[in-house]
Short mmCIF file of C-alpha atoms and ligand atoms in Angstrom, two decimals:
data_model
loop_
_atom_site.label_atom_id
_atom_site.label_comp_id
_atom_site.label_asym_id
_atom_site.label_seq_id
_atom_site.Cartn_x
_atom_site.Cartn_y
_atom_site.Cartn_z
CA MET A 25 85.78 98.65 107.15
CA LEU A 26 82.37 99.38 105.37
CA ASN A 27 82.53 102.63 103.44
CA PRO A 28 79.57 104.57 104.49
CA TYR A 29 79.87 106.87 100.99
CA LEU A 30 79.99 103.92 98.58
CA ASP A 31 77.48 102.20 96.49
CA ILE A 32 78.16 99.32 94.64
CA HIS A 33 75.89 98.37 91.58
CA PRO A 34 74.42 94.83 92.29
CA ASP A 35 75.74 92.99 89.21
CA VAL A 36 79.23 94.48 90.08
CA GLN A 37 78.96 93.57 93.65
CA THR A 38 78.00 90.03 92.76
CA ALA A 39 80.75 89.53 90.28
CA LEU A 40 83.23 90.90 92.97
CA ASN A 41 82.04 88.45 95.39
CA GLU A 42 82.41 85.63 93.04
CA GLY A 43 85.60 86.54 92.14
CA ARG A 44 84.74 87.22 88.74
CA PRO A 45 86.20 89.89 86.40
CA VAL A 46 85.24 93.47 86.57
CA VAL A 47 86.72 96.54 84.56
CA ALA A 48 86.31 100.10 85.82
CA LEU A 49 85.27 102.88 83.47
CA GLU A 50 85.77 106.62 84.15
CA SER A 51 83.01 109.30 83.65
CA THR A 52 85.04 112.47 82.65
CA ILE A 53 85.46 111.00 79.17
CA ILE A 54 81.61 111.12 79.33
CA SER A 55 80.86 114.68 80.19
CA HIS A 56 84.27 116.34 79.36
CA GLY A 57 85.91 114.19 76.99
CA MET A 58 83.44 113.92 73.93
CA PRO A 59 80.16 115.89 72.77
CA TYR A 60 76.49 114.79 73.34
CA PRO A 61 75.15 112.32 72.18
CA GLU A 62 78.37 110.58 70.97
CA ASN A 63 79.50 110.50 74.68
CA VAL A 64 76.60 108.39 75.98
CA GLN A 65 76.62 106.34 72.68
CA THR A 66 80.23 105.64 73.21
CA ALA A 67 79.64 105.00 77.04
CA LEU A 68 77.19 102.01 76.53
CA ARG A 69 79.15 100.66 73.74
CA VAL A 70 82.43 100.63 76.10
CA GLU A 71 80.30 98.84 78.51
CA GLN A 72 79.12 96.48 76.08
CA ALA A 73 82.52 95.54 74.82
CA VAL A 74 83.39 94.87 78.42
CA ARG A 75 80.55 92.13 78.31
CA GLU A 76 81.31 90.92 75.13
CA ASN A 77 84.94 90.20 76.34
CA GLY A 78 83.89 88.37 79.65
CA ALA A 79 83.62 91.01 82.29
CA VAL A 80 81.30 93.11 83.94
CA PRO A 81 81.73 97.11 83.49
CA ALA A 82 81.93 99.34 86.55
CA THR A 83 81.09 102.97 84.86
CA ILE A 84 82.21 105.11 88.01
CA ALA A 85 81.05 108.56 89.09
CA ILE A 86 79.52 110.78 92.21
CA LEU A 87 75.76 111.15 91.96
CA LYS A 88 73.98 113.15 94.59
CA GLY A 89 77.00 112.66 97.09
CA ARG A 90 77.07 109.06 96.60
CA LEU A 91 80.13 107.18 95.34
CA LYS A 92 79.09 105.14 92.54
CA VAL A 93 80.61 102.08 91.32
CA GLY A 94 78.53 100.51 88.50
CA LEU A 95 75.57 103.13 86.80
CA SER A 96 72.40 102.45 84.97
CA ARG A 97 71.83 103.55 81.53
CA GLU A 98 69.65 106.30 82.97
CA GLU A 99 72.65 107.75 85.16
CA ILE A 100 75.19 107.42 82.32
CA ALA A 101 72.39 109.29 79.94
CA TYR A 102 72.06 111.97 82.71
CA LEU A 103 76.04 112.60 83.10
CA GLY A 104 76.29 112.78 79.26
CA GLN A 105 73.51 115.41 78.95
CA GLN A 106 75.30 117.74 81.36
CA GLY A 107 78.38 117.71 79.57
CA GLN A 108 81.09 120.28 80.83
CA SER A 109 78.45 121.55 83.34
CA ALA A 110 78.88 118.43 85.53
CA VAL A 111 82.16 118.86 88.23
CA LYS A 112 84.98 117.36 86.86
CA THR A 113 86.11 115.50 90.27
CA SER A 114 89.87 114.59 90.70
CA ARG A 115 91.36 113.58 94.07
CA ARG A 116 90.96 117.02 96.03
CA ASP A 117 87.53 117.50 94.96
CA ILE A 118 85.94 114.00 96.18
CA PRO A 119 85.11 115.24 99.76
CA PHE A 120 83.42 118.23 98.91
CA ILE A 121 81.29 116.88 95.97
CA VAL A 122 80.08 114.37 98.81
CA ALA A 123 79.68 116.83 101.62
CA THR A 124 77.62 118.72 99.45
CA GLN A 125 75.76 115.83 98.04
CA GLY A 126 76.63 117.23 94.45
CA ASP A 127 77.26 115.23 91.18
CA GLY A 128 80.46 114.51 89.71
CA ALA A 129 82.55 113.19 86.84
CA THR A 130 85.27 111.29 87.73
CA THR A 131 88.87 111.68 86.16
CA VAL A 132 91.33 108.78 85.59
CA ALA A 133 92.88 109.74 89.43
CA SER A 134 89.14 109.48 90.88
CA THR A 135 87.79 106.52 89.03
CA MET A 136 91.02 105.03 90.26
CA ILE A 137 90.51 105.68 93.92
CA LEU A 138 86.63 104.46 93.81
CA ALA A 139 87.94 101.48 92.15
CA ASN A 140 90.13 100.63 94.89
CA MET A 141 87.48 101.19 97.30
CA ALA A 142 85.41 98.80 95.69
CA GLY A 143 88.44 96.26 95.40
CA ILE A 144 88.70 96.49 91.53
CA ARG A 145 92.09 96.43 89.84
CA ILE A 146 91.57 97.07 86.27
CA PHE A 147 90.10 99.98 84.28
CA ALA A 148 89.89 100.97 80.80
CA THR A 149 89.93 104.81 79.45
CA GLY A 150 91.15 106.88 76.57
CA GLY A 151 93.87 108.77 77.61
CA ILE A 152 95.42 109.69 81.03
CA GLY A 153 96.62 112.90 82.10
CA GLY A 154 99.91 113.89 82.49
CA VAL A 155 102.88 116.56 82.09
CA HIS A 156 101.52 119.13 80.12
CA ARG A 157 103.47 121.06 77.46
CA GLY A 158 105.27 124.02 79.05
CA ALA A 159 105.21 122.37 82.67
CA GLU A 160 108.54 123.63 83.62
CA THR A 161 106.79 127.41 84.08
CA SER A 162 103.03 126.27 84.63
CA PHE A 163 103.50 123.27 86.61
CA ASP A 164 100.53 121.78 85.08
CA ILE A 165 100.97 117.67 85.89
CA SER A 166 97.83 115.78 86.07
CA ALA A 167 97.10 114.43 89.50
CA ASP A 168 96.39 111.11 87.31
CA LEU A 169 100.36 110.47 87.80
CA GLN A 170 100.33 110.75 91.53
CA GLU A 171 97.51 108.22 91.89
CA LEU A 172 99.18 105.65 89.44
CA ALA A 173 101.66 105.98 91.88
CA HIS A 174 99.82 104.84 94.63
CA THR A 175 96.67 103.25 94.30
CA LYS A 176 96.31 99.53 93.12
CA VAL A 177 94.85 99.72 89.79
CA ALA A 178 95.94 99.14 86.18
CA VAL A 179 94.61 101.72 83.66
CA VAL A 180 94.49 100.66 80.12
CA CYS A 181 94.83 103.74 77.92
CA ALA A 182 95.78 104.34 74.29
CA GLY A 183 99.49 105.77 75.43
CA ILE A 184 99.78 109.59 76.06
CA LYS A 185 97.96 112.05 74.04
CA SER A 186 100.09 114.68 72.39
CA ILE A 187 98.40 117.57 74.12
CA LEU A 188 100.94 116.67 76.81
CA ASP A 189 104.79 116.35 77.04
CA LEU A 190 105.43 112.81 76.00
CA GLY A 191 108.85 112.61 77.37
CA LEU A 192 108.20 114.66 80.53
CA THR A 193 105.29 112.44 81.53
CA LEU A 194 107.40 109.25 80.86
CA GLU A 195 110.13 110.72 83.23
CA TYR A 196 107.46 111.57 85.97
CA LEU A 197 106.17 108.06 85.86
CA GLU A 198 109.86 106.58 85.92
CA THR A 199 110.51 108.72 89.36
CA GLN A 200 107.22 107.73 90.86
CA GLY A 201 107.89 104.17 89.96
CA VAL A 202 105.15 103.76 87.70
CA PRO A 203 105.73 100.88 84.86
CA VAL A 204 104.68 101.85 81.11
CA VAL A 205 103.52 98.40 79.61
CA GLY A 206 103.02 98.55 75.83
CA TYR A 207 100.52 95.90 74.56
CA GLN A 208 102.30 93.88 71.65
CA THR A 209 104.24 97.26 70.76
CA SER A 210 107.88 98.61 71.83
CA THR A 211 107.05 102.15 71.17
CA LEU A 212 105.05 104.50 73.14
CA PRO A 213 101.49 105.09 71.17
CA ALA A 214 100.63 108.64 71.50
CA PHE A 215 96.75 108.53 71.55
CA TYR A 216 95.66 109.18 67.81
CA SER A 217 98.56 107.56 66.60
CA ARG A 218 99.98 104.32 67.18
CA GLU A 219 103.50 105.25 67.48
CA SER A 220 105.94 108.28 68.95
CA ALA A 221 109.45 108.93 69.19
CA PHE A 222 109.69 107.25 72.68
CA GLY A 223 109.51 103.77 74.12
CA VAL A 224 107.57 102.05 76.58
CA ASP A 225 109.49 100.26 79.59
CA TYR A 226 107.97 96.70 78.90
CA LYS A 227 106.39 95.18 75.85
CA LEU A 228 103.95 92.21 76.63
CA ASP A 229 102.07 90.33 74.07
CA THR A 230 99.12 88.77 75.76
CA PRO A 231 96.65 89.66 78.26
CA GLU A 232 97.98 86.76 80.54
CA GLN A 233 101.45 88.18 80.46
CA ILE A 234 100.38 91.66 81.78
CA ALA A 235 97.93 89.93 84.45
CA THR A 236 100.91 88.08 85.65
CA ALA A 237 103.28 90.95 86.14
CA LEU A 238 100.32 92.87 87.88
CA ASP A 239 99.73 89.84 90.22
CA ALA A 240 103.25 89.90 90.89
CA LYS A 241 103.46 93.28 91.88
CA TRP A 242 100.78 93.35 94.16
CA LYS A 243 101.15 89.99 95.64
CA MET A 244 104.43 91.66 96.86
CA ALA A 245 102.55 94.27 98.32
CA LEU A 246 104.26 97.18 95.95
CA GLU A 247 101.80 99.77 96.00
CA GLY A 248 100.56 101.73 92.85
CA GLY A 249 99.18 100.79 89.31
CA ALA A 250 100.58 100.51 86.04
CA VAL A 251 99.94 102.33 82.56
CA ILE A 252 99.07 99.65 80.01
CA ALA A 253 99.41 101.52 76.72
CA ASN A 254 97.15 100.13 73.57
CA PRO A 255 97.65 101.71 70.24
CA ILE A 256 95.00 102.73 68.53
CA PRO A 257 93.57 100.45 65.56
CA GLY A 258 95.33 100.90 62.46
CA SER A 259 92.48 102.18 60.43
CA TYR A 260 91.42 105.00 62.67
CA SER A 261 95.07 106.40 63.24
CA LEU A 262 95.37 109.98 62.36
CA PRO A 263 98.88 111.04 60.81
CA ALA A 264 101.41 112.55 63.65
CA GLY A 265 102.11 115.77 61.83
CA ASP A 266 98.25 116.53 61.07
CA ILE A 267 97.53 116.33 64.87
CA GLU A 268 100.61 118.45 65.81
CA TYR A 269 99.52 121.72 63.86
CA VAL A 270 96.08 121.22 65.61
CA ILE A 271 97.47 120.99 68.74
CA ARG A 272 99.78 123.88 68.51
CA SER A 273 96.92 126.26 67.44
CA ALA A 274 94.82 124.78 70.38
CA LEU A 275 97.73 125.48 73.00
CA LYS A 276 97.88 129.30 71.62
CA GLU A 277 94.39 129.61 71.81
CA MET A 278 94.35 128.51 74.90
CA GLU A 279 97.21 130.78 76.16
CA LYS A 280 95.48 133.78 74.42
CA GLU A 281 91.86 132.90 76.56
CA GLY A 282 94.05 132.47 79.75
CA ILE A 283 92.84 129.07 80.14
CA THR A 284 94.62 127.40 83.14
CA GLY A 285 94.15 124.49 85.79
CA LYS A 286 91.65 121.85 85.35
CA ALA A 287 89.89 123.62 82.48
CA SER A 288 93.18 122.89 80.21
CA THR A 289 92.43 119.31 79.23
CA PRO A 290 88.85 119.85 78.45
CA PHE A 291 89.50 122.69 76.58
CA LEU A 292 92.13 121.26 74.53
CA LEU A 293 90.14 118.15 73.84
CA ALA A 294 87.15 119.96 72.59
CA LYS A 295 89.26 122.57 70.39
CA VAL A 296 91.20 119.51 68.89
CA ALA A 297 87.66 117.84 68.11
CA GLU A 298 86.26 120.94 66.69
CA MET A 299 89.54 121.46 64.45
CA THR A 300 89.68 117.89 63.26
CA GLU A 301 85.86 118.11 62.00
CA GLY A 302 85.00 114.95 63.90
CA ASN A 303 88.06 112.87 62.67
CA SER A 304 89.31 112.86 66.13
CA LEU A 305 85.96 111.96 67.69
CA LYS A 306 85.88 108.85 65.46
CA ALA A 307 89.33 108.02 66.73
CA ASN A 308 88.39 108.45 70.52
CA ILE A 309 85.69 106.38 69.81
CA ALA A 310 87.46 103.33 68.11
CA LEU A 311 90.48 103.36 70.63
CA ILE A 312 88.18 103.27 74.02
CA LEU A 313 86.48 100.36 72.70
CA ASN A 314 89.83 98.87 72.02
CA ASN A 315 91.12 99.35 75.19
CA ALA A 316 87.89 98.26 76.77
CA ALA A 317 87.96 94.96 75.12
CA LEU A 318 91.90 94.35 75.99
CA ALA A 319 91.21 95.54 79.67
CA ALA A 320 88.35 93.00 80.00
CA LYS A 321 90.69 90.12 78.66
CA ILE A 322 93.59 91.26 81.37
CA ALA A 323 90.53 91.19 84.07
CA VAL A 324 89.51 87.60 83.07
CA ALA A 325 93.15 86.52 83.28
CA TYR A 326 93.57 88.24 86.64
CA ALA A 327 90.70 86.78 87.84
CA GLN A 328 91.67 83.51 87.26
CA LEU A 329 95.15 84.11 88.95
CA GLN A 330 93.41 84.92 91.90
CA ARG A 331 91.38 82.14 91.80
CA ARG A 332 94.24 79.80 91.70
CA ARG A 333 95.87 81.27 94.84
N1 LIG B 422 92.63 112.78 77.98
C1 LIG B 422 91.77 112.42 77.12
N2 LIG B 422 90.39 112.12 77.34
C2 LIG B 422 89.88 112.59 78.53
C3 LIG B 422 90.80 112.82 79.88
C4 LIG B 422 92.09 113.05 79.29
O1 LIG B 422 92.11 111.76 76.01
O2 LIG B 422 88.46 112.33 78.50
C5 LIG B 422 90.42 113.14 81.01
C6 LIG B 422 90.57 112.12 82.01
O3 LIG B 422 89.19 111.97 82.65
C7 LIG B 422 91.53 112.35 82.70
C8 LIG B 422 91.88 113.94 82.75
O4 LIG B 422 91.95 111.85 83.94
O5 LIG B 422 91.05 114.14 81.63
C9 LIG B 422 92.90 114.68 83.17
O6 LIG B 422 92.74 116.24 83.53
P1 LIG B 422 93.75 116.80 84.04
O7 LIG B 422 94.80 116.89 83.01
O8 LIG B 422 93.13 118.14 84.40
O9 LIG B 422 94.38 116.11 85.00
MN1 LIG B 423 96.18 120.07 85.13
#
């Protein structure tokens, strides 16, 4: 059935028709995850990293009520300039943005939904949402985790960011049947740091091994996605202790200002960036480029498996 709201970029559509590898990219990281103009520069470099590794990039957003899979440079710049005034769009928001012909920056959850509509299986980002610290009283659990449980898209990220409760996030993913794969690592990377106190479910060492596991999952019609955790390049990783201090003060400030709901994650991201004086931004850029490259390699291997059928 044709989706009357979906616009797939011609380059992306041609690649999909020909069975060539495509990597989905989100847009909330552009609008809410990084400051302008680094956000636009990074988004374009991320697309380039996908191309250099043999796949076609498809940055995803909602523009004038159209579900866009694959954006032009101008459209990426437009979202980047909007910054935090763009609407952060998760699963619940999609029909309302469409109905009002509005613009929306897609989170991991909604990017997965649109990628799946287009038939894209591999997605790269920086960090996913998760179970927040203090969730036992706030109930703040990202819709990204539910989406991973139900939607057939693998998300390559730098592990779980320590603004979240890593242990609770892993428990939630286990309950929901979402595998957490470590790329060449058996410990869960924690975004800015290569390591954490937690383990992953499976350590896989090559893009081909990851593609083979995803192919098996989906060929037997198991619903849902997977988290592919790719450690930040060593030269950019930040000491876990420094980050912990920064996160605690950001959390205190968030409570003081009474920030809750969908504003929490963007607030914490911006505070951490501000307090580390740009070091976290450099790390963020390095890890997303690293994730884009790995996602492209997985997409290449996955496309090869589909052709062999
Ligand atoms: N973590 C990051 N950078 C980000 C996000 C998370 O390190 O940009 C964004 C992603 O778009 C993710 C969203 O899907 O925040 C999660 O928001 P929430 O916690 O409100 O579900
Ligand atoms: Mn939340």
